[in-house]
């Protein structure tokens, strides 16, 4: 079972069965050949497209990482890829899949992130999602989680939906996070055209247990693979004073697509995921935000699971006994100790 030993078996099966029965193929989107929709960002010699132009590998070695970007900026959209992360010892290595416009709006940029935070073989993978709006880097909206599968064994879909009304992060067909726009958010809700990016790089100083475990280049090259790339949105030019009129129609189509609405079954899967695998939430970090940001919906029951640092409360000994009875062995680190924040 690999890393699944860390978690409650019924919840794992629920999410696995949901992903199989309602996989990424359920979303009605078309993929884009790499050379048609993307261009190198950095480390061009470490970017290896497949012969059929449908997939690409990003390599990291002791000399450089690598990354690519979409050729166009998009005024809202659905962005997706099937990704397989590096295997074995990947501490200190970050693989990111995200949208941003930081190259154009340096002080007022928007951003939506998936960031995978490296891994020590045999331990659970950690990752985070984040949102920045209008350069609000002091108001990051991080959530951190464990994965219920080993992302280095096979491809899984990771998707970001961004509309005028909401943002949804998906893994396969499971929505793991939704941010609903409200007036109080103001410019903190991303509103300017963004590109899609994918990168692999050395973040030894912070990524894995706060820098305790660093990149080991004896395991290089570290390889992240991307396939089934989706750019579903209205391509636009930031130099235009008025967004193309066609984008309004595309926004309406986007908001009515199957991936823009979370079904009751998906809401249940999202609730299960968040209750079991989310170990940090900015909404419950009262030291950082004495007044929760306006999009946060504070559930008193959920609040009881988190410390005032936003980290999940956890009784390590109790958890150890609980899972040892199932024949599993827990990792040495406390589940709720967010060393890598």
Tab-separated table of C-alpha atoms in Angstrom:
chain	number	residue	atom	x	y	z
A	1	UNK	CA	0.000	0.000	0.000
A	2	UNK	CA	3.052	2.313	0.185
A	3	UNK	CA	2.223	5.746	1.549
A	4	UNK	CA	-1.422	4.819	2.000
A	5	UNK	CA	-0.360	3.243	5.301
A	6	UNK	CA	-0.491	6.721	6.806
A	7	UNK	CA	-4.218	7.099	6.429
A	8	UNK	CA	-7.584	5.637	7.254
A	9	UNK	CA	-8.327	2.900	4.733
A	10	UNK	CA	-12.038	3.627	4.116
A	11	UNK	CA	-11.317	7.257	3.205
A	12	UNK	CA	-8.485	6.210	0.900
A	13	UNK	CA	-10.749	3.762	-0.883
A	14	UNK	CA	-13.505	6.328	-1.194
A	15	UNK	CA	-11.180	8.811	-2.881
A	16	UNK	CA	-9.517	6.172	-5.054
A	17	UNK	CA	-12.845	4.771	-6.246
A	18	UNK	CA	-14.140	8.278	-6.902
A	19	UNK	CA	-11.055	9.122	-8.970
A	20	UNK	CA	-11.338	5.920	-11.001
A	21	UNK	CA	-15.069	6.209	-11.582
A	22	UNK	CA	-14.995	9.945	-12.299
A	23	UNK	CA	-11.514	10.477	-13.718
A	24	UNK	CA	-10.167	13.487	-15.554
A	25	UNK	CA	-11.617	12.123	-18.780
A	26	UNK	CA	-15.025	13.133	-17.398
A	27	UNK	CA	-14.095	16.767	-18.019
A	28	UNK	CA	-14.937	17.725	-21.589
A	29	UNK	CA	-11.723	19.430	-22.645
A	30	UNK	CA	-9.214	19.026	-25.439
A	31	UNK	CA	-5.464	18.785	-24.957
A	32	UNK	CA	-2.810	21.006	-26.541
A	33	UNK	CA	0.434	19.749	-28.149
A	34	UNK	CA	3.409	21.091	-26.239
A	35	UNK	CA	4.933	23.076	-29.113
A	36	UNK	CA	1.545	24.603	-30.027
A	37	UNK	CA	0.693	26.004	-26.606
A	38	UNK	CA	3.943	26.414	-24.677
A	39	UNK	CA	7.481	27.758	-24.774
A	40	UNK	CA	10.571	27.328	-22.556
A	41	UNK	CA	10.823	29.471	-19.427
A	42	UNK	CA	14.325	28.495	-18.252
A	43	UNK	CA	16.719	25.524	-18.395
A	44	UNK	CA	15.868	24.792	-22.026
A	45	UNK	CA	18.358	21.918	-22.264
A	46	UNK	CA	16.485	20.222	-19.416
A	47	UNK	CA	13.111	20.404	-21.199
A	48	UNK	CA	12.518	17.162	-23.121
A	49	UNK	CA	9.343	17.031	-25.281
A	50	UNK	CA	8.083	13.632	-26.429
A	51	UNK	CA	8.343	12.673	-30.090
A	52	UNK	CA	4.587	12.958	-30.543
A	53	UNK	CA	4.589	16.429	-28.894
A	54	UNK	CA	1.879	15.389	-26.428
A	55	UNK	CA	4.103	15.171	-23.339
A	56	UNK	CA	7.157	16.844	-21.860
A	57	UNK	CA	9.716	16.087	-19.171
A	58	UNK	CA	11.257	18.716	-16.908
A	59	UNK	CA	14.674	17.772	-15.507
A	60	UNK	CA	16.610	19.140	-12.551
A	61	UNK	CA	20.314	18.445	-12.160
A	62	UNK	CA	23.120	20.044	-10.189
A	63	UNK	CA	23.424	22.766	-12.819
A	64	UNK	CA	19.862	23.928	-13.378
A	65	UNK	CA	16.177	23.224	-13.052
A	66	UNK	CA	13.722	23.877	-15.860
A	67	UNK	CA	10.295	25.231	-16.651
A	68	UNK	CA	7.842	26.105	-19.384
A	69	UNK	CA	5.056	28.644	-19.828
A	70	UNK	CA	1.973	28.987	-21.968
A	71	UNK	CA	2.527	31.073	-25.078
A	72	UNK	CA	-0.603	33.115	-24.342
A	73	UNK	CA	-2.134	34.822	-21.328
A	74	UNK	CA	-5.687	33.878	-20.443
A	75	UNK	CA	-8.555	35.928	-19.115
A	76	UNK	CA	-9.889	33.161	-16.825
A	77	UNK	CA	-9.769	29.501	-17.753
A	78	UNK	CA	-9.441	25.831	-16.898
A	79	UNK	CA	-5.823	24.667	-16.799
A	80	UNK	CA	-4.870	21.049	-16.354
A	81	UNK	CA	-2.132	18.457	-16.788
A	82	UNK	CA	-1.490	14.872	-15.896
A	83	UNK	CA	1.708	14.902	-13.863
A	84	UNK	CA	4.049	12.209	-12.574
A	85	UNK	CA	6.485	13.480	-9.954
A	86	UNK	CA	10.116	12.414	-9.425
A	87	UNK	CA	10.593	9.178	-7.485
A	88	UNK	CA	12.865	7.950	-4.692
A	89	UNK	CA	14.555	10.645	-2.588
A	90	UNK	CA	13.269	14.070	-3.673
A	91	UNK	CA	13.688	16.154	-0.520
A	92	UNK	CA	14.197	19.836	-1.273
A	93	UNK	CA	12.785	19.503	-4.779
A	94	UNK	CA	9.732	21.577	-5.676
A	95	UNK	CA	7.544	20.871	-8.675
A	96	UNK	CA	5.082	23.692	-9.323
A	97	UNK	CA	2.052	23.923	-11.610
A	98	UNK	CA	0.548	27.384	-11.461
A	99	UNK	CA	-0.819	30.495	-13.136
A	100	UNK	CA	0.597	33.981	-12.660
A	101	UNK	CA	1.186	37.357	-14.329
A	102	UNK	CA	4.175	38.335	-12.196
A	103	UNK	CA	6.351	38.974	-15.236
A	104	UNK	CA	4.015	41.808	-16.302
A	105	UNK	CA	2.482	43.111	-13.076
A	106	UNK	CA	5.499	42.915	-10.785
A	107	UNK	CA	3.930	44.768	-7.847
A	108	UNK	CA	0.306	43.824	-8.396
A	109	UNK	CA	0.542	40.244	-9.652
A	110	UNK	CA	-2.055	37.474	-9.347
A	111	UNK	CA	-1.221	33.803	-8.813
A	112	UNK	CA	-2.803	30.366	-8.310
A	113	UNK	CA	-0.528	27.502	-7.269
A	114	UNK	CA	-0.073	23.796	-6.914
A	115	UNK	CA	3.320	23.224	-5.260
A	116	UNK	CA	4.686	19.764	-4.443
A	117	UNK	CA	7.166	20.053	-1.605
A	118	UNK	CA	9.629	17.205	-2.058
A	119	UNK	CA	9.580	13.863	-0.361
A	120	UNK	CA	11.662	11.365	1.566
A	121	UNK	CA	11.044	7.839	0.300
A	122	UNK	CA	8.600	6.002	2.546
A	123	UNK	CA	6.931	9.139	3.894
A	124	UNK	CA	3.707	10.796	2.800
A	125	UNK	CA	3.887	13.374	0.026
A	126	UNK	CA	2.996	16.952	0.983
A	127	UNK	CA	1.796	19.733	-1.250
A	128	UNK	CA	0.149	23.121	-1.010
A	129	UNK	CA	-2.283	25.297	-2.912
A	130	UNK	CA	-2.172	29.065	-2.737
A	131	UNK	CA	-3.805	32.186	-4.084
A	132	UNK	CA	-2.462	35.715	-4.423
A	133	UNK	CA	-4.408	38.667	-5.761
A	134	UNK	CA	-3.149	42.081	-6.829
A	135	UNK	CA	0.298	41.605	-5.305
A	136	UNK	CA	-1.046	40.623	-1.893
A	137	UNK	CA	2.028	38.553	-1.043
A	138	UNK	CA	1.634	39.500	2.633
A	139	UNK	CA	-1.810	37.896	2.488
A	140	UNK	CA	-0.939	34.489	1.097
A	141	UNK	CA	-3.734	31.979	1.354
A	142	UNK	CA	-1.854	28.717	1.784
A	143	UNK	CA	-3.404	25.379	2.533
A	144	UNK	CA	-1.211	22.315	2.971
A	145	UNK	CA	-2.132	18.678	2.603
A	146	UNK	CA	-0.991	15.079	2.316
A	147	UNK	CA	-1.727	13.064	-0.825
A	148	UNK	CA	-3.636	9.801	-0.517
A	149	UNK	CA	-1.490	8.148	-3.228
A	150	UNK	CA	2.124	8.069	-4.397
A	151	UNK	CA	2.307	10.719	-7.168
A	152	UNK	CA	5.578	9.306	-8.496
A	153	UNK	CA	4.084	5.918	-9.429
A	154	UNK	CA	1.615	7.013	-12.094
A	155	UNK	CA	0.046	10.071	-13.694
A	156	UNK	CA	-2.718	11.990	-11.930
A	157	UNK	CA	-4.563	15.066	-13.157
A	158	UNK	CA	-4.089	18.400	-11.409
A	159	UNK	CA	-6.407	21.188	-12.502
A	160	UNK	CA	-7.114	24.830	-11.720
A	161	UNK	CA	-10.447	26.432	-12.586
A	162	UNK	CA	-10.513	30.237	-12.492
A	163	UNK	CA	-13.724	32.109	-13.278
A	164	UNK	CA	-15.125	35.517	-12.396
A	165	UNK	CA	-16.955	33.928	-9.466
A	166	UNK	CA	-14.845	31.127	-8.070
A	167	UNK	CA	-11.602	29.154	-8.112
A	168	UNK	CA	-11.489	25.358	-7.764
A	169	UNK	CA	-8.417	23.152	-7.375
A	170	UNK	CA	-8.891	19.551	-8.539
A	171	UNK	CA	-6.902	16.352	-8.211
A	172	UNK	CA	-8.281	13.966	-10.821
A	173	UNK	CA	-12.001	14.658	-10.503
A	174	UNK	CA	-11.893	15.368	-6.755
A	175	UNK	CA	-12.247	19.069	-5.888
A	176	UNK	CA	-9.921	19.693	-2.959
A	177	UNK	CA	-10.462	23.438	-2.502
A	178	UNK	CA	-12.898	26.112	-3.638
A	179	UNK	CA	-12.564	29.873	-3.175
A	180	UNK	CA	-15.791	31.759	-3.814
A	181	UNK	CA	-15.427	35.422	-4.655
A	182	UNK	CA	-17.203	38.016	-2.555
A	183	UNK	CA	-17.190	41.813	-2.579
A	184	UNK	CA	-15.135	42.065	0.617
A	185	UNK	CA	-12.185	40.388	-1.109
A	186	UNK	CA	-11.817	43.330	-3.471
A	187	UNK	CA	-8.683	43.061	-5.619
A	188	UNK	CA	-7.418	40.093	-3.594
A	189	UNK	CA	-9.370	37.904	-6.014
A	190	UNK	CA	-7.228	37.364	-9.167
A	191	UNK	CA	-8.602	39.490	-11.967
A	192	UNK	CA	-5.827	40.095	-14.522
A	193	UNK	CA	-4.843	37.762	-17.373
A	194	UNK	CA	-2.385	35.026	-16.401
A	195	UNK	CA	-0.132	32.458	-18.071
A	196	UNK	CA	0.141	28.811	-17.077
A	197	UNK	CA	3.550	27.656	-15.828
A	198	UNK	CA	5.255	24.423	-14.790
A	199	UNK	CA	8.671	24.299	-13.097
A	200	UNK	CA	11.057	22.054	-11.203
A	201	UNK	CA	13.713	23.621	-8.982
A	202	UNK	CA	15.860	23.270	-5.876
A	203	UNK	CA	14.145	24.729	-2.808
A	204	UNK	CA	16.330	23.009	-0.220
A	205	UNK	CA	16.225	26.008	2.102
A	206	UNK	CA	12.540	25.547	2.928
A	207	UNK	CA	10.612	22.898	1.005
A	208	UNK	CA	11.029	19.723	3.081
A	209	UNK	CA	10.702	20.050	6.867
A	210	UNK	CA	11.795	23.689	6.769
A	211	UNK	CA	15.089	22.867	5.058
A	212	UNK	CA	16.042	20.003	7.354
A	213	UNK	CA	16.186	17.626	4.383
A	214	UNK	CA	17.982	19.021	1.344
A	215	UNK	CA	18.357	17.992	-2.284
A	216	UNK	CA	20.776	15.120	-2.848
A	217	UNK	CA	22.139	15.157	-6.393
A	218	UNK	CA	23.281	11.565	-6.177
A	219	UNK	CA	19.676	10.913	-7.203
A	220	UNK	CA	19.745	13.365	-10.133
A	221	UNK	CA	18.401	13.982	-12.614
A	222	UNK	CA	15.049	14.581	-10.950
A	223	UNK	CA	12.353	14.208	-13.583
A	224	UNK	CA	8.761	15.504	-13.581
A	225	UNK	CA	6.577	14.383	-16.489
A	226	UNK	CA	3.607	16.294	-17.887
A	227	UNK	CA	1.025	15.091	-20.395
A	228	UNK	CA	-2.580	15.854	-21.463
A	229	UNK	CA	-1.968	19.588	-21.174
A	230	UNK	CA	-5.157	21.684	-21.195
A	231	UNK	CA	-5.477	25.419	-21.873
A	232	UNK	CA	-9.194	26.068	-21.892
A	233	UNK	CA	-9.947	29.773	-21.782
A	234	UNK	CA	-9.865	33.069	-23.637
A	235	UNK	CA	-6.381	34.012	-24.828
A	236	UNK	CA	-5.893	37.748	-24.511
A	237	UNK	CA	-3.343	40.529	-24.938
A	238	UNK	CA	-2.535	42.633	-21.885
A	239	UNK	CA	-1.644	45.552	-24.150
A	240	UNK	CA	-5.267	45.823	-25.233
A	241	UNK	CA	-7.114	48.464	-23.224
A	242	UNK	CA	-10.352	46.510	-23.406
A	243	UNK	CA	-10.489	42.747	-23.101
A	244	UNK	CA	-11.715	41.188	-26.329
A	245	UNK	CA	-15.493	41.029	-26.440
A	246	UNK	CA	-15.285	37.307	-27.180
A	247	UNK	CA	-13.874	36.722	-23.716
A	248	UNK	CA	-17.176	37.603	-22.058
A	249	UNK	CA	-18.851	34.823	-24.015
A	250	UNK	CA	-16.022	32.416	-23.188
A	251	UNK	CA	-16.372	33.327	-19.498
A	252	UNK	CA	-20.046	32.398	-19.642
A	253	UNK	CA	-19.183	29.087	-21.296
A	254	UNK	CA	-16.508	28.456	-18.713
A	255	UNK	CA	-18.894	29.082	-15.821
A	256	UNK	CA	-21.387	26.603	-17.268
A	257	UNK	CA	-18.886	23.796	-17.955
A	258	UNK	CA	-19.032	20.504	-16.075
A	259	UNK	CA	-15.874	21.290	-14.100
A	260	UNK	CA	-17.265	24.647	-12.892
A	261	UNK	CA	-19.965	23.108	-10.706
A	262	UNK	CA	-19.257	20.853	-7.752
A	263	UNK	CA	-21.841	18.085	-7.529
A	264	UNK	CA	-23.152	16.780	-4.186
A	265	UNK	CA	-20.976	13.668	-4.519
A	266	UNK	CA	-17.943	15.810	-5.249
A	267	UNK	CA	-18.722	17.986	-2.234
A	268	UNK	CA	-18.683	14.867	-0.090
A	269	UNK	CA	-15.345	13.771	-1.574
A	270	UNK	CA	-13.927	17.269	-0.980
A	271	UNK	CA	-15.122	17.278	2.621
A	272	UNK	CA	-13.532	13.857	3.214
A	273	UNK	CA	-10.260	14.982	1.677
A	274	UNK	CA	-10.067	18.184	3.675
A	275	UNK	CA	-10.990	16.553	6.970
A	276	UNK	CA	-8.349	13.832	6.619
A	277	UNK	CA	-5.488	15.326	4.623
A	278	UNK	CA	-5.389	19.093	5.166
A	279	UNK	CA	-2.851	19.800	7.909
A	280	UNK	CA	-2.570	23.598	7.644
A	281	UNK	CA	-5.190	26.239	6.854
A	282	UNK	CA	-4.629	29.986	6.783
A	283	UNK	CA	-8.282	30.466	7.714
A	284	UNK	CA	-7.610	28.977	11.166
A	285	UNK	CA	-4.219	30.645	11.651
A	286	UNK	CA	-5.320	33.259	14.177
A	287	UNK	CA	-1.735	34.324	14.915
A	288	UNK	CA	-1.289	35.362	11.326
A	289	UNK	CA	-4.847	36.548	10.742
A	290	UNK	CA	-6.624	37.574	13.987
A	291	UNK	CA	-9.549	38.439	11.720
A	292	UNK	CA	-9.971	35.698	9.100
A	293	UNK	CA	-9.790	36.866	5.464
A	294	UNK	CA	-13.260	37.581	4.081
A	295	UNK	CA	-13.568	34.448	1.936
A	296	UNK	CA	-13.028	32.140	4.928
A	297	UNK	CA	-16.096	30.290	6.143
A	298	UNK	CA	-15.288	29.379	9.753
A	299	UNK	CA	-16.854	26.126	10.904
A	300	UNK	CA	-16.775	25.864	14.733
A	301	UNK	CA	-16.409	22.083	14.516
A	302	UNK	CA	-13.521	22.310	12.067
A	303	UNK	CA	-11.951	25.140	14.089
A	304	UNK	CA	-11.628	22.714	16.993
A	305	UNK	CA	-9.248	20.558	14.950
A	306	UNK	CA	-6.700	23.357	14.493
A	307	UNK	CA	-4.299	25.168	16.760
A	308	UNK	CA	-4.061	28.956	16.702
A	309	UNK	CA	-1.092	28.501	14.341
A	310	UNK	CA	-3.410	27.038	11.717
A	311	UNK	CA	-1.810	23.622	12.190
A	312	UNK	CA	-3.929	20.608	12.820
A	313	UNK	CA	-4.108	19.388	16.407
A	314	UNK	CA	-2.900	15.848	16.686
A	315	UNK	CA	-2.233	13.283	19.399
A	316	UNK	CA	0.762	11.455	17.973
A	317	UNK	CA	0.700	8.604	20.484
A	318	UNK	CA	-3.016	8.008	20.041
A	319	UNK	CA	-2.644	8.034	16.258
A	320	UNK	CA	0.309	5.636	16.475
A	321	UNK	CA	-1.647	3.152	18.580
A	322	UNK	CA	-4.695	3.436	16.356
A	323	UNK	CA	-2.862	2.563	13.173
A	324	UNK	CA	-0.490	0.028	14.695
A	325	UNK	CA	-3.576	-2.043	15.473
A	326	UNK	CA	-4.256	-2.063	11.745
A	327	UNK	CA	-0.770	-3.432	11.118
A	328	UNK	CA	0.611	-0.102	9.918
A	329	UNK	CA	3.580	1.908	11.107
A	330	UNK	CA	3.463	5.658	11.439
A	331	UNK	CA	6.229	7.998	10.333
A	332	UNK	CA	8.507	9.456	12.973
A	333	UNK	CA	7.248	13.020	12.596
A	334	UNK	CA	4.046	14.248	14.155
A	335	UNK	CA	1.281	14.492	11.549
A	336	UNK	CA	0.237	17.931	12.719
A	337	UNK	CA	3.723	19.424	13.006
A	338	UNK	CA	4.053	21.767	10.086
A	339	UNK	CA	7.859	21.883	10.018
A	340	UNK	CA	7.975	22.892	6.371
A	341	UNK	CA	5.768	25.994	6.589
